[in-house]
XYZ file of C-alpha atoms in Angstrom:
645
model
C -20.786 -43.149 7.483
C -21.040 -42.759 11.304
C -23.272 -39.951 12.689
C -20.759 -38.550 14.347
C -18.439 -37.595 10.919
C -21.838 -37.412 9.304
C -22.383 -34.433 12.104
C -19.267 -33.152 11.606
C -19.233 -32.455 8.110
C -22.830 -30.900 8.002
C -21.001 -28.220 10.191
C -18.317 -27.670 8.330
C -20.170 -27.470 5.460
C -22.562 -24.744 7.094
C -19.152 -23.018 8.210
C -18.430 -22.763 4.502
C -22.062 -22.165 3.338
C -22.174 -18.994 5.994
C -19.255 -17.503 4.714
C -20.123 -17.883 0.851
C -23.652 -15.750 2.190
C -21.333 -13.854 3.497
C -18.713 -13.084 0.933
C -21.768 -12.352 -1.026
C -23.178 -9.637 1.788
C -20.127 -8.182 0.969
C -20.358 -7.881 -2.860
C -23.549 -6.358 -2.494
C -22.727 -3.990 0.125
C -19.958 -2.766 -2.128
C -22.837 -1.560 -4.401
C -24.562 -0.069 -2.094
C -27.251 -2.845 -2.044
C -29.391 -3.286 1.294
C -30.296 -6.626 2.424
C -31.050 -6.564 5.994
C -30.882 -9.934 7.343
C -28.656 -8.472 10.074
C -29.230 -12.070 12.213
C -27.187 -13.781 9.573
C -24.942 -10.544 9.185
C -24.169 -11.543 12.811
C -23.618 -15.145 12.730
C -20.904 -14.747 9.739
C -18.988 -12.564 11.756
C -18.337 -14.999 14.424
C -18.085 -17.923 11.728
C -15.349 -15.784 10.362
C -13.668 -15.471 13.685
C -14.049 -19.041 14.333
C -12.310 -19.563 10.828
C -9.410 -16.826 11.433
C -8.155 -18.590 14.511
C -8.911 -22.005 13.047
C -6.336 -21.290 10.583
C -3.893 -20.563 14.073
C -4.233 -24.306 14.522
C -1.530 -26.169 12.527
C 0.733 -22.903 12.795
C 0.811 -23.692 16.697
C 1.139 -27.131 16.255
C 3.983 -27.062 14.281
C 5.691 -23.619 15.742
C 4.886 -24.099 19.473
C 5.100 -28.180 19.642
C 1.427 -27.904 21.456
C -0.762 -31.103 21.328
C -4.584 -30.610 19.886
C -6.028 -30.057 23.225
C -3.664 -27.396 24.502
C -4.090 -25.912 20.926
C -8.183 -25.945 21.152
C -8.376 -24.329 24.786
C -5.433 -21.412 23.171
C -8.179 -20.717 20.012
C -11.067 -20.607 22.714
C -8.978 -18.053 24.478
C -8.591 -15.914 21.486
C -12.181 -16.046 20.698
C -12.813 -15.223 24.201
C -10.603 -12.205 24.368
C -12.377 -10.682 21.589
C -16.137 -11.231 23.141
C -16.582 -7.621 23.430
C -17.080 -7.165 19.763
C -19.282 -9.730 19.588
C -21.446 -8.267 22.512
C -21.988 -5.136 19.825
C -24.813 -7.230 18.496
C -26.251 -8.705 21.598
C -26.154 -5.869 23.803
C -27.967 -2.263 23.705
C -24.540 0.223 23.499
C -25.814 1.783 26.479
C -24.945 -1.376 28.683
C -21.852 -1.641 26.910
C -20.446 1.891 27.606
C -21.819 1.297 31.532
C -19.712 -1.812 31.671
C -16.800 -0.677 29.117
C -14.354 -0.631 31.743
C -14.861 -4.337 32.635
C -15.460 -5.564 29.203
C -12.253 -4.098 28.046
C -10.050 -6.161 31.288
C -11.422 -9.333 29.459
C -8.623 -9.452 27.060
C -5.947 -8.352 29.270
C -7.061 -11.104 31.509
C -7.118 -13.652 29.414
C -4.061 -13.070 27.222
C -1.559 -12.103 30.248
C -2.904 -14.037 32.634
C -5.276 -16.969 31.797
C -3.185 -17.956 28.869
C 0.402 -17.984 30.651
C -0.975 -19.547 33.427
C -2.411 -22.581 31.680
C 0.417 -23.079 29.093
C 3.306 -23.098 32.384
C 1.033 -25.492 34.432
C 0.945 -27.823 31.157
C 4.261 -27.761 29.556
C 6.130 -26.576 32.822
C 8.211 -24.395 30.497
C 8.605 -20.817 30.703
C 9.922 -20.008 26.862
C 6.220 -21.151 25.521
C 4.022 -18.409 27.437
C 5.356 -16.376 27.094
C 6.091 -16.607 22.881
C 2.361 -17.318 23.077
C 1.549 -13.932 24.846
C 3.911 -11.786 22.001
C 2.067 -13.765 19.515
C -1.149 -12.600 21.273
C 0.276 -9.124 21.323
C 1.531 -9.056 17.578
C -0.855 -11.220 15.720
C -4.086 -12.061 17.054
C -5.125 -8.787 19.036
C -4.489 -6.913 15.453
C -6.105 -9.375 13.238
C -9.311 -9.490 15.460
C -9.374 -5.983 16.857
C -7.600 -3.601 14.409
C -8.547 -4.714 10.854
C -11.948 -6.711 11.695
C -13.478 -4.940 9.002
C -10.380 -6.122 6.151
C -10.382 -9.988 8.196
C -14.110 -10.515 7.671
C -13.714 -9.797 4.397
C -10.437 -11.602 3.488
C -11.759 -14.537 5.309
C -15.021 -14.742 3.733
C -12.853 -14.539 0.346
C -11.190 -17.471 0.406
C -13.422 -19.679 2.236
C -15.595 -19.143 -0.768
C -13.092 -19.923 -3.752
C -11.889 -22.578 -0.910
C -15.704 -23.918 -0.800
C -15.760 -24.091 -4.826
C -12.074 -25.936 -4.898
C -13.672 -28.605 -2.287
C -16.961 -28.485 -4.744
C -14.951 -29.516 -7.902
C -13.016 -31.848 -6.142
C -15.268 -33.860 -4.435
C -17.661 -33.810 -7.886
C -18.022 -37.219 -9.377
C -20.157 -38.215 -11.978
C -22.092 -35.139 -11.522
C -22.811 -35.972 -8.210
C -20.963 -34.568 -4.749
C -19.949 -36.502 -2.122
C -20.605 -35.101 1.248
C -17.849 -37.032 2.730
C -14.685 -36.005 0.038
C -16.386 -32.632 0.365
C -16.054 -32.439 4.091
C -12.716 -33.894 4.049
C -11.327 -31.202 1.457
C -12.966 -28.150 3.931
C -11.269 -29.395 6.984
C -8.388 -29.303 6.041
C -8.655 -25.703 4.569
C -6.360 -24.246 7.819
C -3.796 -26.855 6.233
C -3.646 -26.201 2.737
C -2.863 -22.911 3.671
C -1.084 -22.198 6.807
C 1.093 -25.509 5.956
C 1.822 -24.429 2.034
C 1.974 -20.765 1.915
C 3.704 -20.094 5.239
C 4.805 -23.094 7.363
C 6.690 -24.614 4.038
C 7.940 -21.442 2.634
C 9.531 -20.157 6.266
C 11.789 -23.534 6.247
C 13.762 -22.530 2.876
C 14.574 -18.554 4.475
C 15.778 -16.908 7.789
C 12.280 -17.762 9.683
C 12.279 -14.649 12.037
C 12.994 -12.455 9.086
C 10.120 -14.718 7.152
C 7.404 -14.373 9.817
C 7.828 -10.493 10.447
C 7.969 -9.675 6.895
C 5.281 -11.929 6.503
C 3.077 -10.013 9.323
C 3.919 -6.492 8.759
C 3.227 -7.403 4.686
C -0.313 -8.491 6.031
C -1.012 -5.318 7.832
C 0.224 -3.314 4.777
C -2.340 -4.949 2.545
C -4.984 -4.894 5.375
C -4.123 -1.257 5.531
C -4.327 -1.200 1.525
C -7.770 -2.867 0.970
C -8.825 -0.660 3.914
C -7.876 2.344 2.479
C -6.804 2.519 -0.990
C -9.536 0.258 -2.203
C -12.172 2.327 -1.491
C -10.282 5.295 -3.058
C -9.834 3.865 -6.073
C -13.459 1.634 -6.707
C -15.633 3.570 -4.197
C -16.177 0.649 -2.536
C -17.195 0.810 1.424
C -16.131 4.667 1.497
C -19.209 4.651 4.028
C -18.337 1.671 5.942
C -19.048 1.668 9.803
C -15.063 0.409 10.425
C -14.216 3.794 8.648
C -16.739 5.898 10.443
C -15.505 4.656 13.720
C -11.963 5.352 13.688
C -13.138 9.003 12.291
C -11.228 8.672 9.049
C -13.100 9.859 5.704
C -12.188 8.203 2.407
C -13.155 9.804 -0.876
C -13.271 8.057 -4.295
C -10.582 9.128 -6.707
C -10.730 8.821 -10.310
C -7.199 7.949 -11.603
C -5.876 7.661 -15.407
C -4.874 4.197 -16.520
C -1.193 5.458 -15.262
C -2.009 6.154 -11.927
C -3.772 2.739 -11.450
C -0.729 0.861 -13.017
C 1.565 2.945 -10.520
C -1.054 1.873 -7.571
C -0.937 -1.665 -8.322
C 2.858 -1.859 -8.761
C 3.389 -0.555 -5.378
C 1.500 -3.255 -3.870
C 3.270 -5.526 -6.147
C 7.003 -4.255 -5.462
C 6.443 -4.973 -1.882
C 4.632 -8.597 -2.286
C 8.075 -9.303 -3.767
C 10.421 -10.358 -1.173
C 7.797 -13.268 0.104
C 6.837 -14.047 -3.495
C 10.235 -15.297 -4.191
C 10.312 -17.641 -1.559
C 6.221 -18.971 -1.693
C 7.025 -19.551 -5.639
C 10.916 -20.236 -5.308
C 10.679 -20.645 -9.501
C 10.233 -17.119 -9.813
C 14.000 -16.440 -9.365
C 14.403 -18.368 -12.498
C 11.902 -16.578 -14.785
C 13.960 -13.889 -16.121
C 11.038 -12.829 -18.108
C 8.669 -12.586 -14.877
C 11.847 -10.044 -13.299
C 11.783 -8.069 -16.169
C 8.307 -7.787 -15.716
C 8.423 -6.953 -12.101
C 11.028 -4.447 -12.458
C 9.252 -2.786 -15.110
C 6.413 -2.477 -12.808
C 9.115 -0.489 -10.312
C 9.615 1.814 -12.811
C 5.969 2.059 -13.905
C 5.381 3.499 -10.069
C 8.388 5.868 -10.443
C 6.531 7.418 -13.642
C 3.674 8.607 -11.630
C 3.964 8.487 -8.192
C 0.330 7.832 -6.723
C 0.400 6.749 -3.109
C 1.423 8.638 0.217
C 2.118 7.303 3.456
C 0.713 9.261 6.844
C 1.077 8.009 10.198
C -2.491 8.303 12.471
C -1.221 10.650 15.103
C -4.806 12.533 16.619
C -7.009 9.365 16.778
C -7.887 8.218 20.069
C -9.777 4.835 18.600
C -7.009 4.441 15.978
C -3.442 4.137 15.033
C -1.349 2.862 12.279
C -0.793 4.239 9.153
C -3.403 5.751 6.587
C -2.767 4.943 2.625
C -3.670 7.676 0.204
C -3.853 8.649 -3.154
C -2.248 11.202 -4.394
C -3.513 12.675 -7.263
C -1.898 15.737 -7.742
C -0.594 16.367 -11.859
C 3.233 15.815 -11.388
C 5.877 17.212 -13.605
C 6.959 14.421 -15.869
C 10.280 15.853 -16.323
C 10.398 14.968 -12.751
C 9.713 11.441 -12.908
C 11.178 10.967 -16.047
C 14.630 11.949 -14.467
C 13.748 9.482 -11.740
C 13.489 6.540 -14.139
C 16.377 7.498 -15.833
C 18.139 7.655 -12.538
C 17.265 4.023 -11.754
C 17.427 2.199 -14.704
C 21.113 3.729 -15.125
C 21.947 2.668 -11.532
C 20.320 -0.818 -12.643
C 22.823 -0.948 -15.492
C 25.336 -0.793 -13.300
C 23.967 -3.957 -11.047
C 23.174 -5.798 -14.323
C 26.458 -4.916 -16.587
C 29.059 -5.832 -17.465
C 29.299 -8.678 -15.368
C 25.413 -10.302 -15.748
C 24.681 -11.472 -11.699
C 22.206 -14.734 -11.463
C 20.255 -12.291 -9.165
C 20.916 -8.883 -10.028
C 17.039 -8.064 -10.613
C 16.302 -9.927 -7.793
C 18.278 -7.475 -5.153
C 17.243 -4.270 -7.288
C 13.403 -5.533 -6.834
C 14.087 -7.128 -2.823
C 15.755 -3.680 -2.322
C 12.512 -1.702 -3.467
C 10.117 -3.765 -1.721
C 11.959 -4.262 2.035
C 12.596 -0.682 1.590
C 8.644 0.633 1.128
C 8.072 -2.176 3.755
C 10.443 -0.393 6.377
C 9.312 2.873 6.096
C 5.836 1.878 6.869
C 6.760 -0.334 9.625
C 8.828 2.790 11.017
C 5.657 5.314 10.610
C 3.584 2.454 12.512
C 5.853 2.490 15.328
C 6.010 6.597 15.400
C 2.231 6.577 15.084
C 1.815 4.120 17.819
C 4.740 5.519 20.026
C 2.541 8.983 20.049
C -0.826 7.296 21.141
C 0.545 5.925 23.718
C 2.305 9.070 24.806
C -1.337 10.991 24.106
C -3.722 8.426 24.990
C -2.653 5.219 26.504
C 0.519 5.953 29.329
C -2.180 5.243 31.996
C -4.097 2.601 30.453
C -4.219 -0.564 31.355
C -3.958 -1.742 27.405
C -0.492 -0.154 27.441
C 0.586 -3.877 27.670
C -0.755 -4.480 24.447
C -0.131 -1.132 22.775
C 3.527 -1.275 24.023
C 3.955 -4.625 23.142
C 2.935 -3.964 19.024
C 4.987 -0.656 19.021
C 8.286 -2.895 20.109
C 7.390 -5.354 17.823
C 7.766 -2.694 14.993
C 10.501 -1.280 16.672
C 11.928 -4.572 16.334
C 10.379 -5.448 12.909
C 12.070 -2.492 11.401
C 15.460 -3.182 12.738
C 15.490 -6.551 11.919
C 14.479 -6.280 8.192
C 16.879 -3.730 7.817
C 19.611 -6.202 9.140
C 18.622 -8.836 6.804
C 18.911 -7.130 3.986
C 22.182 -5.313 4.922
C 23.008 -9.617 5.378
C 21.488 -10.318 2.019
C 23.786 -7.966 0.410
C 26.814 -8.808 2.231
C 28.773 -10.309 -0.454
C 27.902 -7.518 -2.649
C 30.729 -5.263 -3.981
C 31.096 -1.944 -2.841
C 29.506 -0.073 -6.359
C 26.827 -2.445 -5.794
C 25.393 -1.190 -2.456
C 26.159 2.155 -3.285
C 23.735 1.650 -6.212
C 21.244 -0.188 -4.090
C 21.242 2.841 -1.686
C 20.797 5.847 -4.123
C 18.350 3.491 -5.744
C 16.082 2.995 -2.990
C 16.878 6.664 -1.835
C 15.532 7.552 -5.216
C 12.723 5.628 -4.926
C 11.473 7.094 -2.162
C 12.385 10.495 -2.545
C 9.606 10.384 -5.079
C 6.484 8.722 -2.562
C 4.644 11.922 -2.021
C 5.006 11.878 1.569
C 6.546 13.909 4.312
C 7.698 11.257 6.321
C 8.696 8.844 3.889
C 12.132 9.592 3.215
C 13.704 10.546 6.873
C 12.267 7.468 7.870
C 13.974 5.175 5.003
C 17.062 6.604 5.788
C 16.968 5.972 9.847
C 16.713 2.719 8.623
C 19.637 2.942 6.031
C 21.652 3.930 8.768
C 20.755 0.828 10.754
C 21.329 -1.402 8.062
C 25.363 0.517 7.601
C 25.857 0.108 11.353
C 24.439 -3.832 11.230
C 27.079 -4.479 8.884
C 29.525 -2.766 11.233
C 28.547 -5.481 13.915
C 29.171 -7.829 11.596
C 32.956 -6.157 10.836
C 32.218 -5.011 7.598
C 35.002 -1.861 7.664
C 33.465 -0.905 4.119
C 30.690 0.375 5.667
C 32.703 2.833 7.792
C 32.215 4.911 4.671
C 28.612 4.091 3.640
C 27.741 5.130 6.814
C 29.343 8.606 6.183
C 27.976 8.939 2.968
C 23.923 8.329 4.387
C 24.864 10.873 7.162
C 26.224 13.221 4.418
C 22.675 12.878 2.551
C 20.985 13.150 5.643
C 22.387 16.464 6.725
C 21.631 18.327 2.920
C 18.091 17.055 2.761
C 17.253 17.626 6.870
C 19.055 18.690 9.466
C 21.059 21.506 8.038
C 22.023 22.801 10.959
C 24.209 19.700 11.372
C 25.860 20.488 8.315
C 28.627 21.528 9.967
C 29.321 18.792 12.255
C 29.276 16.437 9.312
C 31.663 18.213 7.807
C 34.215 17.480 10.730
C 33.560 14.536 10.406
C 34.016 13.752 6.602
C 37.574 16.371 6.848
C 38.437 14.648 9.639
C 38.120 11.241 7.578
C 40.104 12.523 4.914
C 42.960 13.809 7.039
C 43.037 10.013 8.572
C 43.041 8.640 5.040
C 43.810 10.669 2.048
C 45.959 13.064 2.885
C 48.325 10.824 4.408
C 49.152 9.277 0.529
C 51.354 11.313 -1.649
C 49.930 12.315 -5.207
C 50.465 9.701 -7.841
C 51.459 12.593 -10.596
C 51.032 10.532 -13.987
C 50.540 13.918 -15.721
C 53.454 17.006 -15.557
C 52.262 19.192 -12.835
C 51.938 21.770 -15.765
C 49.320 20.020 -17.523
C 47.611 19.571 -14.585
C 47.767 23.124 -13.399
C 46.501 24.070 -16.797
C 44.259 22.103 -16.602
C 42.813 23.305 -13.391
C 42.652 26.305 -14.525
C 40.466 25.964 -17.363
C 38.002 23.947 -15.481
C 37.995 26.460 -12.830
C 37.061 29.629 -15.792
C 34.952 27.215 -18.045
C 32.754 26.310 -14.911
C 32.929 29.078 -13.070
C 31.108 31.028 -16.352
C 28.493 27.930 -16.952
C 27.527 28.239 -13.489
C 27.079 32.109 -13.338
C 24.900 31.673 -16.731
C 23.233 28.904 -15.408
C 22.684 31.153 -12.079
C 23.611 27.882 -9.417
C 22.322 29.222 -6.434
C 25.470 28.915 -3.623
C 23.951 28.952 -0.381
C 26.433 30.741 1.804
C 27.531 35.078 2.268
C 30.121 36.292 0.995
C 31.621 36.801 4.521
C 35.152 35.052 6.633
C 32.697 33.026 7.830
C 30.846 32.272 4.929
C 34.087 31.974 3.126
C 35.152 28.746 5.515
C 32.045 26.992 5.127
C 32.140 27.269 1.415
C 35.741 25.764 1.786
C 33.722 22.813 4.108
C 31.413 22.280 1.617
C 33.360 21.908 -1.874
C 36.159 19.863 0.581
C 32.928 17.748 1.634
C 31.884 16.803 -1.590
C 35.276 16.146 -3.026
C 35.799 13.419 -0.469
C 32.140 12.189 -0.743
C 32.224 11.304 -4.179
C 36.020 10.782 -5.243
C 37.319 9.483 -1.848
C 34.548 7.385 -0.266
C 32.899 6.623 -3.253
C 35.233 6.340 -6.523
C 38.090 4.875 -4.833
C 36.024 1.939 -3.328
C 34.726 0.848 -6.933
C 36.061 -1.705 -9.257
C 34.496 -1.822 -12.330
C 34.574 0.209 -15.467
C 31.960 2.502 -15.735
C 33.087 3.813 -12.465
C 33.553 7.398 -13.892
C 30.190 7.333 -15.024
C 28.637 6.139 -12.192
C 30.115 8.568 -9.797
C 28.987 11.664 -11.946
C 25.894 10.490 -12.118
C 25.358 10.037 -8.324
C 26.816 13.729 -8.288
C 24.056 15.000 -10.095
C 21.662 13.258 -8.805
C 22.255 14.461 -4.959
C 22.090 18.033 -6.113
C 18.313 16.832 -7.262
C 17.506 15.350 -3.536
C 15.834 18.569 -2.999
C 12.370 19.034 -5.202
C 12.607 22.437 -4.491
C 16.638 22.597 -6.326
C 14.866 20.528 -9.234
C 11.980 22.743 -9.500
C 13.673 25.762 -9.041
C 16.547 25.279 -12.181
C 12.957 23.532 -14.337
C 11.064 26.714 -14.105
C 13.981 28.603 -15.120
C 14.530 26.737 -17.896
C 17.820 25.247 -17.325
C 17.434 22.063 -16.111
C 18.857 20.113 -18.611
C 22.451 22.524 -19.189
C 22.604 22.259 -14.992
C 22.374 18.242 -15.172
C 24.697 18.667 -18.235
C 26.857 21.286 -15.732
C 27.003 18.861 -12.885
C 27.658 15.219 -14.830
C 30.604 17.020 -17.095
C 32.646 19.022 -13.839
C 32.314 15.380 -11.997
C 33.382 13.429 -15.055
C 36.197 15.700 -15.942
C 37.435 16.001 -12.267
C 37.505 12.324 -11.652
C 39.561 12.073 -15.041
C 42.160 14.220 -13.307
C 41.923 12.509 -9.950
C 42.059 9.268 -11.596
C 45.833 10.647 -13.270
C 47.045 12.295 -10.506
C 44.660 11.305 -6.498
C 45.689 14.904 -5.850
C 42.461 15.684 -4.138
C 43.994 18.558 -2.177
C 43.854 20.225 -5.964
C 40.390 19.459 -6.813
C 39.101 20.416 -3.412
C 40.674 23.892 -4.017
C 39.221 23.595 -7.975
C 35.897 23.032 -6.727
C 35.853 25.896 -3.987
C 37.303 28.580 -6.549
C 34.564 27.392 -8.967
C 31.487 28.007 -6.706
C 33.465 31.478 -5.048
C 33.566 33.031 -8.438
C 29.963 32.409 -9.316
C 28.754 33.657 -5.859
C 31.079 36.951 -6.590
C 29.784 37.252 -10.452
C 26.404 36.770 -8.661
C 26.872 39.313 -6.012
């Protein structure tokens, strides 16, 4: 063996042999176990830089068409533009804080300038600078700035069951050789980047693949940074945490809870587990399993999203646990919810990849709604903090890459879905509105259905008129739940669509008029009595102008869900379906559900709801007189607000 390889693989092999010390640092830190040997503590945090942007090295080979040198001067940049937290250990913090305003130019000078520079003067190509300075922006400035604490760790992880693989390996006749040894560790930055994301991209949409891919890896940075801790008391204390001013407390959850934490992180590893293990999709059993898991998190809801808003040394998004004893009746009517919804994608006709788009669905939709509170929490630092900063190039440049992220994902899966039927991505809607509804978080929801609405309108771009309605039927939601003050103008609108469409046809009378008068009539008394026992709350006075919006809203929800949403459906359970979207959009509201639970009519007002739907589309289904059953519907709810009154 020449000296030089002999050289060679003595360093790797210390590479390796630093971050096994390290990994094990970490172990015993997580018990609260001094060591001290802070020199070494030191030296494995710049190995494990050195080994994060090693692993750049194929990636920009492959990606950027960059030849070894170009690629080695690029890594020495990035370990360059993160010198200043390396100077943490070699300098007293008083010199840094003296010279913070020139340390902190380093990496603007390098990545926008330095970097550029050399990369135009080389290839004489303007395209590859600048993709290399976004990548700067979106990839390596977070990985080595924002979640050192989560890298270090990761890193150290897998260059230790790496360093064991290589061990086995390279073990013959109980004895190691140094050479197959070495050979196995260098190409570590292969066996990964090359299998697990350069391979996979090449069988998906690879824009779609790589931001997935990215915002997936700050979503588990963000979990082992925060939910970790929570739930093993492991580096609650840590110096990361103590510098970004956030405090995380253990929690003790039941066996539930953890299953529901767990499945969460699972739901959203989806998506890019179906293309790294393309077999999966074939493993019906593995689906079921998965899917169960979705519902497992619906049982007992466990984790809230909250975006960092009054941090000046952080932003992102903060993972909790929420602990709180939840009605079960609540989540109970939540799984029923969805695994009737997932009858519908699964029955009668059995789709090849029904589970797969009710399990894509619930993980890109999670995935969006963090990627939308990232960009809110980064567009308000930059608004508080960073408008006259110099690093608003870099802060700017990851809140339009989320920006971006989140209207891109949202495309692809309105894409994915395109050849579904209309029942289908009605289901797929309430499903992941469902889902949602029930993440204990303030945000969550408004933001999942921004993007919603981008998905509808992408499919509009792409001429889809059966979104025209989908589109009306998110705004519809979107006005109960928030903006009620809007109410009315979405009620234009959806009259305004009916007059266009519906009222234009001529009633199909299959029935005698007088059966269907009669008919009428006893729905309007029989419901009109249920609902006064029940005591429905109608939320309007009994005024003219009270009186008109009442009209607006009974109109409103007799187009909604026999117009837009019935008459667009093609299978058989159609009338089942529809009444039990009904229901379930009177239940958006915890405070509705809560309100008829404690009063001890929950189940007769589900039983209300499901039964006036059911028996209304019956007559709309014999006669598409929905002039009549707008009227029914409106007499209904005026004589329970007079018997109320």
């Amino acid at each position: 063996m020449k000296l030089k390889s002999y050289l060679s693989y003595l360093f790797i092999i210390f590479v390796f042999g630093v971050q096994f010390f390290d990994f094990t640092m970490d172990l015993l830190d997580a018990f609260q176990i001094e060591v001290g040997i802070y020199t070494l503590d030191t030296l494995a945090l710049v190995v494990s830089m050195f080994l994060t942007f090693l692993l750049f090295d194929d990636f920009l080979k492959e990606e950027y068409r960059l030849d070894s040198t170009s690629v080695y001067i690029i890594i020495g940049i990035f370990v360059l533009s993160n010198v200043n937290i390396l100077l943490k250990f070699l300098l007293p913090e008083k010199v840094l804080y003296t010279y913070r305003n020139y340390l902190n130019l380093i990496p603007i000078f390098l990545i926008f300038l330095v970097l550029p520079l050399y990369i135009y003067i080389k290839y004489k190509n303007i395209k590859k600078p600048l993709l290399l300075v976004i990548f700067s922006v979106i990839a390596v400035y977070p990985i080595s700035q924002l979640y050192t604490f989560v890298v270090d760790k990761f890193v150290a992880l897998m260059a230790t069951f790496y360093l064991l693989y290589a061990l086995f390996e390279s073990l013959k006749d109980y004895k190691i050789s140094l050479e197959e040894l070495g050979e196995h560790l260098f190409d570590f930055d292969e066996t990964l980047i090359r299998s697990y994301i350069l391979k996979p991209s090449k069988n998906a949409d690879k824009v779609m693949f790589y931001f997935y891919f990215l915002l997936l890896f700050y979503f588990i940075s963000d979990f082992a940074l925060f939910i970790i801790p929570s739930v093993t008391g492991f580096w609650t204390a840590s110096e990361y945490l103590k510098y970004m001013g956030i405090h995380v407390q253990q929690v003790f959850l039941s066996p539930l809870q953890l299953i529901s934490v767990f499945s969460l992180l699972i739901i959203v590893v989806y998506p890019i587990m179906e293309l790294e293990f393309p077999k999966i999709k074939e493993k019906k059993e593995i689906l079921i399993v998965l899917y169960l898991l979705l519902l497992g998190f619906l049982l007992k809801p466990s984790i809230y999203f909250q975006p960092i808003l009054f941090s000046k040394e952080a932003y992102g998004v903060i993972l909790g646990i929420f602990s709180y004893k939840s009605q079960p009746m609540l989540s109970l009517v939540a799984i029923a919810l969805v695994g009737a919804l997932s009858i519908f994608l699964l029955f009668p006709k059995v789709k090849k990849n029904a589970l797969q788009m009710i399990l894509k669905t619930g993980g890109t939709s999670i995935l969006l709604t963090y990627s939308a509170l990232y960009s809110f929490s980064l567009y308000v630092s930059i608004r508080r903090y960073y408008i006259n900063s110099i690093y608003l190039l870099i802060v700017g440049g990851l809140l339009l890459f989320f920006i971006f992220s989140t209207i891109y994902l949202a495309y692809s899966l309105a894409r994915d879905f395109s050849e579904a039927s209309w029942g289908e991505l009605v289901s797929l809607l309430y499903m992941s509105i469902i889902l949602l509804s029930y993440v204990p978080s303030a945000y969550t929801l408004p933001f999942f259905i921004l993007s919603a609405i981008v998905s509808s309108l992408s499919y509009v771009l792409r001429r889809e008129p059966k979104m025209i309605p989908l589109i009306i039927l998110i705004s519809y939601l979107v006005s109960l739940k928030y903006f009620e003050n809007y109410i009315p103008f979405v009620l234009i609108f959806l009259w305004a669509y009916a007059v266009a469409t519906e009222f234009k046809r001529k009633p199909s009378l299959n029935l005698s008029p007088l059966y269907i008068t009669g008919l009428s009539v006893l729905i309007v008394i029989l419901y009109t009595f249920l609902g006064y026992y029940i005591g429905e709350v109608i939320p309007v006075e009994l005024s003219l102008l009270g009186m008109v919006y009442l009209l607006g809203l009974s109109g409103a929800e007799e187009i909604v869900f026999k117009r837009i949403i019935y008459d667009n459906l093609d299978f058989r359970y159609s009338l089942f379906l529809v009444s039990l979207l009904f229901t379930f959009t009177h239940l958006l509201s915890p405070v509705v559900f809560y309100h008829y639970l404690h009063a001890g009519v929950l189940l007769i007002y589900l039983f209300y709801l499901f039964t006036y739907q059911y028996l209304t589309l019956l007559l709309y289904r014999e006669s598409r007189f929905l002039e009549l059953l707008i009227v029914v519907h409106f007499l209904i709810n005026l004589g329970v607000l007079l018997l109320t009154t």
